[in-house]
Coordinates of C-alpha atoms in Angstrom, one line a residue:
X1155 CA 8.1 -0.4 37.9
X1156 CA 6.0 1.8 39.4
X1157 CA 8.3 4.1 41.1
X1158 CA 11.2 5.9 40.6
X1159 CA 12.6 7.2 37.8
X1160 CA 11.9 4.9 34.9
X1161 CA 14.8 5.7 32.6
X1162 CA 17.5 5.2 34.9
X1163 CA 15.6 1.4 35.8
X1164 CA 15.3 0.2 32.4
X1165 CA 19.1 1.6 31.9
X1166 CA 20.2 -0.3 34.5
X1167 CA 18.4 -3.8 33.8
X1168 CA 19.4 -3.5 30.3
X1169 CA 23.5 -2.2 31.2
X1170 CA 23.4 -5.2 34.4
X1171 CA 22.9 -7.0 30.6
X1172 CA 25.3 -5.9 28.8
X1173 CA 27.8 -4.4 30.7
X1174 CA 29.2 -8.3 31.8
X1175 CA 30.3 -8.7 27.7
X1176 CA 33.5 -7.2 27.1
X1177 CA 33.3 -4.9 23.5
X1178 CA 35.5 -7.9 21.7
X1179 CA 33.0 -10.1 23.0
X1180 CA 30.1 -8.1 21.6
X1181 CA 31.7 -7.5 18.0
X1182 CA 33.4 -11.1 17.4
X1183 CA 31.4 -13.4 20.1
X1184 CA 31.8 -16.8 21.1
X1185 CA 28.5 -18.6 20.9
X1186 CA 29.1 -20.0 24.7
X1187 CA 28.9 -15.2 24.9
X1188 CA 26.5 -15.3 22.4
X1189 CA 24.5 -18.1 24.5
X1190 CA 25.0 -16.0 27.6
X1191 CA 23.5 -13.1 25.7
X1192 CA 20.5 -14.2 25.0
X1193 CA 19.6 -15.6 28.1
X1194 CA 20.0 -12.8 29.9
X1195 CA 18.4 -10.3 26.9
X1196 CA 15.3 -12.7 27.5
X1197 CA 14.7 -12.0 31.3
X1198 CA 15.2 -8.1 30.8
X1199 CA 12.7 -8.8 27.9
X1200 CA 10.1 -10.7 30.2
X1201 CA 11.0 -8.2 33.5
X1202 CA 9.6 -6.2 31.0
X1203 CA 7.0 -7.1 29.7
X1204 CA 6.4 -7.5 33.3
X1205 CA 5.7 -4.5 34.9
X1206 CA 8.0 -5.2 38.1
X1207 CA 9.9 -3.2 39.2
X1208 CA 13.8 -3.0 39.6
X1209 CA 15.2 -2.9 43.2
X1210 CA 18.0 0.4 42.0
X1211 CA 20.8 1.6 43.9
X1212 CA 20.2 5.5 44.1
X1213 CA 23.4 7.4 42.6
X1214 CA 23.2 10.7 44.2
X1215 CA 26.8 11.8 42.3
X1216 CA 25.5 11.6 38.9
X1217 CA 22.9 13.5 40.4
X1218 CA 25.6 16.2 41.9
X1219 CA 27.0 16.2 37.8
X1220 CA 24.2 16.7 36.2
X1221 CA 20.6 16.6 37.8
X1222 CA 18.1 14.8 38.0
X1223 CA 16.6 16.2 34.3
X1224 CA 19.6 15.4 32.6
X1225 CA 20.9 12.4 34.8
X1226 CA 17.6 10.4 33.2
X1227 CA 18.3 11.9 29.7
X1228 CA 21.5 10.1 29.6
X1229 CA 20.4 7.2 31.1
X1230 CA 17.8 6.9 28.5
X1231 CA 20.3 7.6 25.5
X1232 CA 22.8 4.9 26.8
X1233 CA 19.8 1.7 27.1
X1234 CA 18.7 3.3 23.3
X1235 CA 22.6 3.2 22.3
X1236 CA 23.5 -0.6 23.9
X1237 CA 20.3 -2.0 22.3
X1238 CA 20.9 -0.6 18.8
X1239 CA 24.9 -1.6 19.6
X1240 CA 23.4 -5.2 19.6
X1241 CA 21.8 -5.2 15.8
X1242 CA 25.2 -4.7 14.5
X1243 CA 25.6 -8.6 16.1
X1244 CA 25.3 -11.0 13.0
X1245 CA 23.1 -13.5 14.7
X1246 CA 19.1 -12.9 14.0
X1247 CA 17.9 -14.3 17.9
X1248 CA 20.2 -11.0 19.8
X1249 CA 19.2 -8.7 16.8
X1250 CA 16.1 -9.2 17.1
X1251 CA 15.2 -9.6 21.0
X1252 CA 17.6 -6.3 21.2
X1253 CA 14.8 -5.3 19.4
X1254 CA 11.6 -6.5 20.7
X1255 CA 13.2 -4.7 24.5
X1256 CA 13.0 -1.2 22.5
X1257 CA 9.4 -1.9 21.1
X1258 CA 8.9 -3.1 24.8
X1259 CA 10.8 0.2 26.0
X1260 CA 8.7 2.9 23.7
X1261 CA 5.4 0.7 26.2
X1262 CA 7.0 1.1 28.7
X1263 CA 7.5 4.8 28.6
X1264 CA 3.6 5.6 26.7
X1265 CA 2.6 3.9 29.8
X1266 CA 4.7 6.0 32.6
X1267 CA 3.7 8.9 31.1
X1268 CA 7.2 10.6 30.2
X1269 CA 10.3 10.3 28.4
X1270 CA 9.0 9.2 25.0
X1271 CA 9.7 11.5 22.9
X1272 CA 13.3 12.1 24.2
X1273 CA 12.9 8.0 23.1
X1274 CA 11.9 8.7 19.6
X1275 CA 13.9 10.9 18.4
X1276 CA 16.9 8.9 19.6
X1277 CA 15.6 6.2 17.8
X1278 CA 15.8 8.0 15.1
X1279 CA 19.0 9.9 15.2
X1280 CA 20.8 6.2 15.4
X1281 CA 19.0 5.7 11.9
X1282 CA 20.7 8.9 10.7
X1283 CA 24.1 7.8 11.7
X1284 CA 23.6 4.2 11.2
X1285 CA 22.6 6.0 7.3
X1286 CA 25.7 7.9 7.6
X1287 CA 28.6 5.2 8.6
X1288 CA 26.9 3.0 6.3
X1289 CA 27.2 5.4 2.8
X1290 CA 31.1 6.7 3.6
X1291 CA 31.8 9.5 1.1
X1292 CA 35.5 9.5 0.0
X1293 CA 36.7 12.6 1.8
X1294 CA 36.1 12.4 5.6
X1295 CA 38.3 12.5 8.9
X1296 CA 39.9 9.5 9.5
X1297 CA 38.9 10.4 13.3
X1298 CA 35.3 10.5 13.2
X1299 CA 34.4 9.0 10.2
X1300 CA 32.9 12.0 9.0
X1301 CA 32.9 13.7 6.3
X1302 CA 33.1 17.9 6.2
X1303 CA 30.0 18.5 5.1
X1304 CA 28.7 16.2 8.6
X1305 CA 30.2 18.2 10.6
X1306 CA 26.6 20.4 11.9
X1307 CA 25.1 17.1 11.9
X1308 CA 27.7 15.0 14.5
X1309 CA 25.5 13.7 17.1
X1310 CA 25.9 12.0 19.9
X1311 CA 29.4 10.7 21.0
X1312 CA 27.5 7.6 23.2
X1313 CA 25.2 6.7 20.0
X1314 CA 28.1 7.5 17.6
X1315 CA 30.4 4.9 19.2
X1316 CA 27.6 2.2 19.1
X1317 CA 27.2 2.8 15.3
X1318 CA 30.7 3.1 13.9
X1319 CA 30.1 -0.2 11.7
X1320 CA 26.7 -0.1 11.0
X1321 CA 25.4 -0.9 7.9
X1322 CA 22.3 -2.0 5.9
X1323 CA 21.0 -4.6 7.5
X1324 CA 21.3 -2.0 11.1
X1325 CA 19.1 0.6 8.9
X1326 CA 17.0 -2.3 8.4
X1327 CA 16.5 -3.1 11.5
X1328 CA 15.8 0.6 13.1
X1329 CA 13.2 0.0 10.4
X1330 CA 12.2 -2.3 11.3
X1331 CA 11.5 -1.1 14.9
X1332 CA 10.5 2.0 14.4
X1333 CA 7.0 0.2 12.2
X1334 CA 6.5 -2.1 15.5
X1335 CA 6.7 1.0 17.8
X1336 CA 4.3 2.3 15.5
X1337 CA 2.4 -0.5 15.1
X1338 CA 1.9 -0.3 18.6
X1339 CA 0.7 3.6 18.9
X1340 CA -1.6 3.1 16.2
X1341 CA -3.5 0.7 18.6
X1342 CA -2.8 3.6 22.0
X1343 CA -5.5 6.3 19.3
X1344 CA -3.5 9.0 20.5
X1345 CA -2.6 12.3 18.0
X1346 CA -0.4 13.8 20.2
X1347 CA 1.5 10.3 20.6
X1348 CA 1.4 10.3 16.6
X1349 CA 2.0 13.9 15.7
X1350 CA 5.6 13.7 18.2
X1351 CA 7.0 10.5 15.3
X1352 CA 5.7 11.7 13.0
X1353 CA 7.9 14.7 13.6
X1354 CA 10.6 12.5 14.5
X1355 CA 10.6 10.8 11.7
X1356 CA 10.5 13.8 9.3
X1357 CA 13.0 15.4 11.0
X1358 CA 15.9 12.7 10.7
X1359 CA 14.2 12.1 7.0
X1360 CA 14.8 15.4 5.8
X1361 CA 18.5 15.1 7.7
X1362 CA 19.5 12.1 6.0
X1363 CA 21.8 12.1 3.3
X1364 CA 20.1 10.7 0.2
X1365 CA 22.2 11.6 -2.3
X1366 CA 25.0 9.2 -0.4
X1367 CA 22.5 6.1 -0.5
X1368 CA 22.5 8.2 -4.2
X1369 CA 25.7 6.6 -5.1
X1370 CA 25.7 3.4 -3.5
X1371 CA 22.6 2.2 -5.2
X1372 CA 23.9 4.5 -8.5
X1373 CA 27.4 2.6 -8.2
X1374 CA 25.0 -1.0 -7.9
X1375 CA 23.0 -0.6 -11.7
X1376 CA 26.4 0.5 -13.4
X1377 CA 28.4 -2.5 -12.0
X1378 CA 25.9 -4.7 -11.3
X1379 CA 26.7 -5.2 -8.3
X1380 CA 27.1 -3.2 -4.6
X1381 CA 30.1 -6.0 -3.6
X1382 CA 30.0 -9.3 -1.6
X1383 CA 26.6 -10.7 -2.2
X1384 CA 26.2 -10.9 1.5
X1385 CA 25.9 -6.4 1.4
X1386 CA 24.1 -7.3 -2.0
X1387 CA 22.1 -8.8 0.2
X1388 CA 21.3 -6.7 3.0
X1389 CA 21.4 -3.4 0.8
X1390 CA 18.2 -5.3 -1.1
X1391 CA 17.1 -5.9 2.3
X1392 CA 17.6 -2.5 3.3
X1393 CA 14.8 -1.6 -0.1
X1394 CA 12.3 -4.1 1.3
X1395 CA 12.2 -2.6 5.2
X1396 CA 11.8 0.5 4.4
X1397 CA 9.0 1.0 1.9
X1398 CA 7.6 -1.7 3.9
X1399 CA 7.8 1.1 7.2
X1400 CA 6.8 4.0 4.8
X1401 CA 3.8 2.0 3.6
X1402 CA 3.4 1.9 7.9
X1403 CA 3.1 5.4 8.5
X1404 CA 1.8 6.2 5.0
X1405 CA -1.6 3.8 6.0
X1406 CA -1.4 5.6 10.1
X1407 CA -1.8 8.6 8.1
X1408 CA -4.7 11.0 8.6
X1409 CA -5.5 14.3 7.3
X1410 CA -7.7 16.2 8.5
X1411 CA -9.3 19.0 5.1
X1412 CA -7.9 22.3 5.6
X1413 CA -5.7 21.0 7.6
X1414 CA -2.3 23.1 8.0
X1415 CA -0.1 22.9 5.0
X1416 CA 2.5 22.7 8.4
X1417 CA 0.8 19.5 10.4
X1418 CA 2.9 16.6 11.4
X1419 CA 0.6 14.6 8.6
X1420 CA 0.8 16.7 5.7
X1421 CA 5.5 17.3 6.1
X1422 CA 5.4 13.5 6.4
X1423 CA 3.3 13.0 3.3
X1424 CA 5.5 15.7 1.7
X1425 CA 8.8 13.3 2.2
X1426 CA 7.6 10.0 1.6
X1427 CA 5.6 11.6 -1.8
X1428 CA 9.3 13.0 -2.3
X1429 CA 11.5 9.9 -1.4
X1430 CA 9.7 8.0 -4.4
X1431 CA 11.6 8.7 -7.3
X1432 CA 14.7 7.8 -5.6
X1433 CA 13.1 4.2 -4.4
X1434 CA 11.6 3.1 -7.5
X1435 CA 15.9 4.0 -8.7
X1436 CA 16.8 1.5 -6.3
X1437 CA 14.3 -0.9 -5.9
X1438 CA 14.5 -1.1 -10.5
X1439 CA 17.8 -3.5 -10.6
X1440 CA 16.6 -5.9 -8.7
X1441 CA 13.1 -5.8 -10.3
X1442 CA 14.6 -6.7 -13.9
X1443 CA 17.5 -8.4 -12.2
X1444 CA 15.8 -10.9 -10.0
X1445 CA 12.2 -10.4 -11.9
X1446 CA 10.2 -13.4 -10.8
X1447 CA 12.1 -13.8 -7.6
X1448 CA 9.6 -13.2 -4.6
X1449 CA 11.7 -10.0 -3.7
X1450 CA 11.3 -8.5 -6.5
X1451 CA 7.7 -9.3 -6.1
X1452 CA 7.9 -8.3 -2.8
X1453 CA 9.8 -5.1 -4.0
X1454 CA 7.2 -4.5 -7.3
X1455 CA 4.4 -5.4 -4.5
X1456 CA 5.1 -3.0 -1.9
X1457 CA 6.1 0.2 -4.4
X1458 CA 2.6 -0.3 -5.8
X1459 CA 1.4 -0.1 -2.7
X1460 CA 2.8 2.9 -1.2
X1461 CA 2.0 4.4 -3.9
X1462 CA -1.5 3.8 -4.5
X1463 CA -2.1 5.0 -0.3
X1464 CA 0.1 8.4 -1.5
X1465 CA -3.3 9.0 -3.6
X1466 CA -4.6 8.1 -1.5
X1467 CA -4.0 10.4 1.4
X1468 CA -2.5 13.5 -0.3
X1469 CA -3.2 16.0 -3.0
X1470 CA -0.3 14.8 -5.2
X1471 CA 1.0 17.6 -7.1
X1472 CA -0.1 16.4 -11.7
X1473 CA 3.6 16.4 -12.4
X1474 CA 4.1 13.8 -9.8
X1475 CA 1.3 11.6 -11.0
X1476 CA 2.3 11.6 -14.7
X1477 CA 5.4 10.4 -13.8
X1478 CA 4.6 7.3 -11.5
X1479 CA 2.0 7.0 -14.7
X1480 CA 4.8 6.8 -17.3
X1481 CA 6.8 4.3 -14.9
X1482 CA 4.3 2.3 -15.3
X1483 CA 4.4 2.5 -18.9
X1484 CA 8.2 1.8 -19.4
X1485 CA 9.1 0.4 -15.8
X1486 CA 6.3 -1.5 -14.3
X1487 CA 7.2 -5.1 -15.3
X1488 CA 5.4 -5.2 -18.0
X1489 CA 2.3 -5.6 -16.6
X1490 CA 0.6 -2.8 -18.9
X1491 CA 2.3 -4.7 -21.7
X1492 CA -0.2 -7.4 -20.6
X1493 CA -4.0 -7.6 -23.0
X1494 CA -6.5 -8.3 -20.5
X1495 CA -9.4 -9.8 -22.8
X1496 CA -7.1 -12.4 -22.5
X1497 CA -7.6 -12.5 -18.7
X1498 CA -9.8 -15.9 -17.8
X1499 CA -11.4 -16.3 -14.8
X1500 CA -9.0 -18.4 -12.2
X1501 CA -8.8 -19.1 -9.0
X1502 CA -5.8 -17.2 -7.7
X1503 CA -6.2 -16.4 -4.7
X1504 CA -8.3 -18.4 -2.7
X1505 CA -6.0 -20.6 -1.5
X1506 CA -3.6 -17.7 -1.0
X1507 CA -2.2 -17.8 3.2
X1508 CA -4.0 -21.5 3.5
X1509 CA -1.6 -24.2 4.0
X1510 CA -3.6 -25.5 0.6
X1511 CA -1.3 -22.9 -0.6
X1512 CA 2.1 -24.4 -0.6
X1513 CA 0.6 -27.6 -2.8
X1514 CA 0.6 -24.7 -6.1
X1515 CA 3.4 -25.7 -8.1
X1516 CA 5.6 -22.6 -8.5
X1517 CA 3.9 -21.1 -12.2
X1518 CA 1.3 -21.6 -10.4
X1519 CA 2.3 -19.2 -7.6
X1520 CA 4.3 -17.1 -9.5
X1521 CA 0.9 -16.4 -12.1
X1522 CA -1.3 -15.6 -8.0
X1523 CA 1.8 -12.9 -8.0
X1524 CA 1.6 -11.7 -11.1
X1525 CA -2.1 -11.1 -11.3
X1526 CA -1.9 -9.3 -8.4
X1527 CA 0.7 -6.4 -9.1
X1528 CA -1.3 -7.0 -11.9
X1529 CA -4.2 -5.5 -10.4
X1530 CA -2.1 -3.0 -8.7
X1531 CA -0.8 -1.9 -11.8
X1532 CA -3.8 -1.3 -13.7
X1533 CA -6.1 0.1 -11.0
X1534 CA -2.6 3.1 -10.0
X1535 CA -2.8 3.4 -13.5
X1536 CA -6.4 4.2 -14.0
X1537 CA -6.5 6.7 -9.9
X1538 CA -3.4 9.1 -11.8
X1539 CA -5.3 9.3 -14.8
X1540 CA -8.8 10.1 -14.2
X1541 CA -7.2 12.0 -11.3
X1542 CA -5.3 14.6 -14.4
X1543 CA -8.0 13.4 -16.8
X1544 CA -11.0 14.0 -15.0
X1545 CA -10.2 16.1 -11.0
X1546 CA -11.0 20.2 -11.6
X1547 CA -7.5 20.4 -10.7
X1548 CA -6.0 19.3 -13.4
X1549 CA -8.2 20.3 -16.5
X1550 CA -7.4 23.7 -16.6
X1551 CA -5.2 25.4 -19.0
X1552 CA -2.9 27.4 -16.4
X1553 CA -0.4 23.6 -15.9
X1554 CA 2.6 24.7 -18.0
X1555 CA 3.9 20.9 -18.2
X1556 CA 0.7 19.7 -20.4
X1557 CA 0.3 17.3 -17.8
X1558 CA -3.8 16.3 -18.6
X1559 CA -2.4 16.0 -22.3
X1560 CA 0.3 13.8 -21.7
X1561 CA -2.1 11.4 -19.7
X1562 CA -4.3 11.8 -21.9
X1563 CA -1.9 10.3 -25.0
X1564 CA -0.3 7.6 -22.5
X1565 CA -4.1 6.6 -21.5
X1566 CA -4.7 6.7 -25.6
X1567 CA -1.3 4.0 -25.8
X1568 CA -3.1 1.4 -22.6
X1569 CA -6.2 1.8 -24.5
X1570 CA -4.9 0.8 -28.4
X1571 CA -2.8 -2.0 -27.0
X1572 CA -6.2 -3.7 -25.6
X1573 CA -8.7 -2.9 -28.5
X1574 CA -6.6 -1.3 -31.4
X1575 CA -8.3 1.1 -33.4
X1576 CA -9.0 -1.5 -36.0
X1577 CA -11.7 -2.8 -34.6
X1578 CA -13.6 0.7 -34.5
X1579 CA -14.6 0.2 -37.6
X1580 CA -17.6 -1.6 -37.3
X1581 CA -19.8 -1.2 -34.7
X1582 CA -21.1 -4.8 -33.7
X1583 CA -17.4 -6.1 -33.4
X1584 CA -16.2 -3.0 -31.9
X1585 CA -19.5 -3.4 -29.0
X1586 CA -18.9 -7.4 -29.0
X1587 CA -15.0 -6.4 -27.9
X1588 CA -15.3 -3.2 -25.3
X1589 CA -17.7 -5.7 -23.7
X1590 CA -15.3 -9.0 -23.5
X1591 CA -13.5 -5.8 -22.3
X1592 CA -15.2 -5.0 -20.0
X1593 CA -16.1 -8.1 -18.1
X1594 CA -12.3 -9.1 -18.3
X1595 CA -11.5 -6.2 -16.7
X1596 CA -13.9 -7.1 -14.0
X1597 CA -12.3 -10.4 -13.9
X1598 CA -9.5 -9.5 -13.0
X1599 CA -10.0 -7.3 -10.0
X1600 CA -13.0 -9.9 -8.1
X1601 CA -9.8 -11.6 -6.2
X1602 CA -9.5 -8.7 -4.6
X1603 CA -12.4 -7.7 -2.8
X1604 CA -10.9 -3.8 -0.9
X1605 CA -9.7 -3.2 -4.6
X1606 CA -12.2 -4.5 -6.7
X1607 CA -14.8 -2.1 -5.2
X1608 CA -12.1 1.1 -5.0
X1609 CA -11.2 0.4 -8.8
X1610 CA -15.2 0.0 -9.5
X1611 CA -15.7 3.9 -8.1
X1612 CA -13.2 5.1 -9.1
X1613 CA -14.1 3.6 -12.9
X1614 CA -17.7 6.3 -11.9
X1615 CA -15.9 9.5 -12.0
X1616 CA -15.5 9.1 -15.8
X1617 CA -18.2 11.2 -16.9
X1618 CA -20.1 9.2 -20.4
X1619 CA -20.6 10.4 -23.8
X1620 CA -22.6 9.9 -26.6
X1621 CA -23.3 6.0 -27.5
X1622 CA -21.1 6.7 -31.3
X1623 CA -18.5 6.6 -32.5
X1624 CA -17.1 10.6 -33.4
X1625 CA -16.7 11.3 -36.5
X1626 CA -13.2 12.2 -36.7
X1627 CA -10.0 11.7 -38.8
X1628 CA -6.6 10.3 -36.9
X1629 CA -3.9 12.0 -36.5
X1630 CA -4.8 15.2 -34.7
X1631 CA -4.1 15.9 -30.6
X1632 CA -7.7 17.1 -30.9
X1633 CA -9.3 14.0 -32.5
X1634 CA -6.5 11.4 -30.3
X1635 CA -8.5 12.6 -27.1
X1636 CA -11.8 12.1 -28.5
X1637 CA -11.4 9.1 -29.5
X1638 CA -9.9 8.8 -26.4
X1639 CA -12.5 9.9 -24.0
X1640 CA -15.1 8.1 -26.4
X1641 CA -13.6 4.5 -25.9
X1642 CA -13.3 5.3 -22.1
X1643 CA -17.3 6.0 -21.8
X1644 CA -18.3 3.1 -23.4
X1645 CA -15.7 0.7 -22.0
X1646 CA -16.1 1.8 -18.4
X1647 CA -20.0 2.4 -18.8
X1648 CA -21.0 2.6 -15.8
X1649 CA -23.9 0.3 -16.3
X1650 CA -22.5 -2.2 -18.1
X1651 CA -19.8 -2.5 -15.3
X1652 CA -22.5 -3.1 -13.1
X1653 CA -24.6 -5.7 -15.0
X1654 CA -20.8 -7.7 -16.2
X1655 CA -20.3 -7.2 -11.7
X1656 CA -24.0 -9.1 -10.8
X1657 CA -23.0 -12.2 -13.2
X1658 CA -19.9 -12.7 -12.5
X1659 CA -21.2 -12.9 -8.6
X1660 CA -23.3 -15.5 -10.7
X1661 CA -26.7 -13.1 -8.5
X1662 CA -25.7 -14.4 -5.8
X1663 CA -27.7 -12.1 -3.2
X1664 CA -25.6 -13.9 -0.2
X1665 CA -22.4 -12.5 -1.7
X1666 CA -23.9 -9.3 -2.5
X1667 CA -25.3 -9.4 1.4
X1668 CA -22.2 -10.3 2.2
X1669 CA -20.1 -7.0 1.0
X1670 CA -22.6 -5.1 2.6
X1671 CA -21.2 -5.9 5.5
X1672 CA -18.1 -6.5 5.7
X1673 CA -16.1 -4.4 8.1
X1674 CA -13.5 -4.0 6.1
X1675 CA -15.4 -3.4 2.3
X1676 CA -19.4 -2.6 3.5
X1677 CA -19.2 1.3 3.2
X1678 CA -17.4 0.4 -0.5
X1679 CA -20.5 -1.5 -1.2
X1680 CA -22.6 0.4 -0.1
X1681 CA -21.5 3.2 -2.2
X1682 CA -20.9 2.6 -5.1
X1683 CA -24.9 0.3 -5.1
X1684 CA -25.9 3.8 -4.4
X1685 CA -24.2 5.6 -7.1
X1686 CA -24.3 2.3 -9.9
X1687 CA -28.2 2.1 -8.9
X1688 CA -28.5 5.4 -9.7
X1689 CA -27.5 5.2 -12.9
X1690 CA -29.5 2.2 -13.4
X1691 CA -32.0 3.9 -12.6
X1692 CA -31.1 6.4 -15.4
X1693 CA -30.3 4.3 -18.4
X1694 CA -33.4 1.6 -17.6
X1695 CA -33.1 0.2 -21.6
X1696 CA -29.2 -0.3 -21.6
X1697 CA -29.9 -2.3 -18.7
X1698 CA -32.7 -4.0 -19.5
X1699 CA -31.2 -4.6 -23.3
X1700 CA -26.8 -5.6 -21.8
X1701 CA -25.6 -7.9 -23.6
X1702 CA -24.2 -10.5 -21.7
X1703 CA -21.5 -12.9 -23.1
X1704 CA -23.0 -17.0 -22.1
X1705 CA -20.1 -17.2 -19.2
X1706 CA -22.2 -16.9 -16.8
X1707 CA -21.7 -20.0 -15.8
X1708 CA -18.1 -20.1 -15.7
X1709 CA -16.2 -20.8 -12.6
X1710 CA -15.8 -18.0 -10.5
X1711 CA -14.8 -17.3 -6.6
X1712 CA -17.5 -16.1 -6.0
X1713 CA -20.3 -18.8 -6.8
X1714 CA -22.0 -20.7 -4.3
X1715 CA -23.6 -23.0 -6.2
X1716 CA -22.4 -25.3 -8.7
X1717 CA -24.2 -24.2 -11.8
X1718 CA -23.9 -27.1 -14.9
X1719 CA -20.5 -26.3 -16.9
X1720 CA -20.8 -25.3 -20.8
X1721 CA -17.8 -25.2 -22.3
X1722 CA -20.1 -24.5 -25.5
X1723 CA -21.9 -22.0 -24.0
X1724 CA -18.7 -20.4 -22.5
X1725 CA -17.1 -19.9 -26.1
X1726 CA -19.9 -18.2 -28.2
X1727 CA -21.4 -14.9 -28.1
X1728 CA -25.1 -14.4 -27.8
X1729 CA -28.0 -12.3 -26.0
X1730 CA -29.0 -13.8 -22.1
X1731 CA -32.3 -14.0 -22.9
X1732 CA -32.4 -14.8 -18.9
X1733 CA -29.7 -11.6 -17.2
X1734 CA -32.1 -9.1 -16.6
X1735 CA -35.0 -11.2 -14.4
X1736 CA -31.6 -13.1 -12.1
X1737 CA -30.6 -9.0 -11.8
X1738 CA -34.2 -8.0 -11.1
X1739 CA -34.1 -10.5 -8.6
X1740 CA -30.7 -10.7 -6.8
X1741 CA -31.5 -6.8 -6.8
X1742 CA -35.1 -7.4 -5.3
X1743 CA -33.7 -10.4 -3.1
X1744 CA -30.7 -8.0 -0.9
X1745 CA -33.6 -5.9 -0.6
X1746 CA -35.7 -8.7 1.2
X1747 CA -32.5 -9.6 3.4
X1748 CA -32.2 -6.0 4.0
X1749 CA -35.5 -5.0 5.1
X1750 CA -35.3 -7.7 7.4
X1751 CA -32.1 -7.5 9.1
X1752 CA -32.4 -3.7 9.3
X1753 CA -35.9 -4.4 11.3
X1754 CA -34.2 -6.8 13.5
X1755 CA -31.9 -4.0 13.9
X1756 CA -28.8 -6.4 12.6
X1757 CA -27.9 -4.4 9.7
X1758 CA -24.3 -2.6 11.1
X1759 CA -25.4 1.0 9.9
X1760 CA -28.5 2.6 8.3
X1761 CA -29.5 0.2 5.3
X1762 CA -32.2 3.8 4.4
X1763 CA -30.7 5.1 1.2
X1764 CA -29.9 1.6 -0.4
X1765 CA -33.6 0.7 0.4
X1766 CA -34.9 3.9 -1.3
X1767 CA -33.5 3.0 -4.4
X1768 CA -33.8 -1.0 -4.3
X1769 CA -37.1 0.4 -3.3
X1770 CA -36.7 2.9 -6.8
X1771 CA -35.3 0.5 -9.0
X1772 CA -38.8 -2.4 -7.9
X1773 CA -40.4 0.8 -9.0
X1774 CA -39.7 0.1 -12.5
X1775 CA -39.3 -3.8 -13.0
X1776 CA -43.1 -3.4 -11.5
X1777 CA -43.4 -1.1 -14.7
X1778 CA -45.2 -1.7 -18.1

């Protein structure tokens, strides 16, 4: 489609496919109609993908009535209306094809450089109308189907006539299409297009009557149902697609420091943050009533991922962070109630996504997903807590809601659940329990490399306190805060965690090297090593004398060698005299490998800073 008016040609191509079927045949099609429509839509999709020019008769009458530019917009509007109208059909293959055609139309308009902004706004307008028609309010006009409060939002008649019978499935499909378009845009690396997309989505999300959606889901909570089973399933699918869409969109947002708060990226992040409480409330019945089901796990996963990504991208108000903390403690499927010291090394992530994953029992699969959600919950809890406890934005005394004190109280409850306060009375027992906790904590995250380094870097924000238990009386808030800070500094001591981290890798420098050269986590690993090596050099005695659990031979997905299993060693607590030598050999071997790769110009980035830290480490190893 190299010449002529693209919107007109695309519209006539699609209209030629759809207009041969009367409205009643589209809404209640026979199997023969569905078959013919599938064949026609497949042909349309192939023609658009091929980019071949479609011969179109020029409509001079339309030009005279509307003008060339208005005619192109009307053609685009009808094109979008026809395809979105097909999303109301029950045949999933037809819906899938209609969605794919819309994505290809978007791609064609991007390549042509014309009318793409109008196209995305029309598609977003379809989303708004679909939500309104899916969630009607009692006082509506029999003619329009809209309530009086919607009169100022009345949209195009062309779009409305195709969306009058919209349902949750229609809304889900539009979100899915918008997400697929976003994935294509991310490959373009065109900030101008992305800004238009974000502006359109943000404007639409601001206009959607979310109070209606809330009313529908509030009724679900009160009555335990959304009506028919099919309607309930469609509403659940809507939630899944909506949260997935928001996750993808937040991931694509790039915020520049000191940028304008009215930039599209800032606005869409703020709107998404505003929607999180609603999403948590709407999804909670599914998380409770379908605990352990695929959809329950999926919703739990996506909600946690969404909140984690928002903390990555935006400076969130302290009151919002506190509300997320309280949600995690109260409602997040009970994962924060788990005791980490009971966590044992399991190979729960090495088969996921492989054909062998299906060979696991249902119990093993559930345990795998539960451990994943447990990791996400703990990570988000720590990120929100540490932001409130240690960030300069939240340590001042100007917060009228006392968010820092409340966050401290939440952290105190979580730590008390992990290591009860009575263990503090015996320093030897506390030292053992704290190292057990730290080891279990690292093991929990060892199965997901990207999350592992995120949490290890997050824990480096914990300031070190004196190594003796504060002499305080229990009961006062000040003493509770002092004890909590002391516990955090011992449980998450960076040198201790680094020693355990190396132990869990079985001191295999090749695993560290793989981390460093990884495209996904190389930068995070390098930053972690740099900061930990500095901490090690500053706390050399602790590093040299650190007591290890003797379970360094336990099963671990990161091991490269088959080491002898010794159950007795795993069960006993003792000093591991070889630990320092193993750690030293591991890090010096890593230094040697990085130097060789760097000399051959095979290392993916400049490792000079890391090599300087390793050289300092080597000097300390050689000193008497």
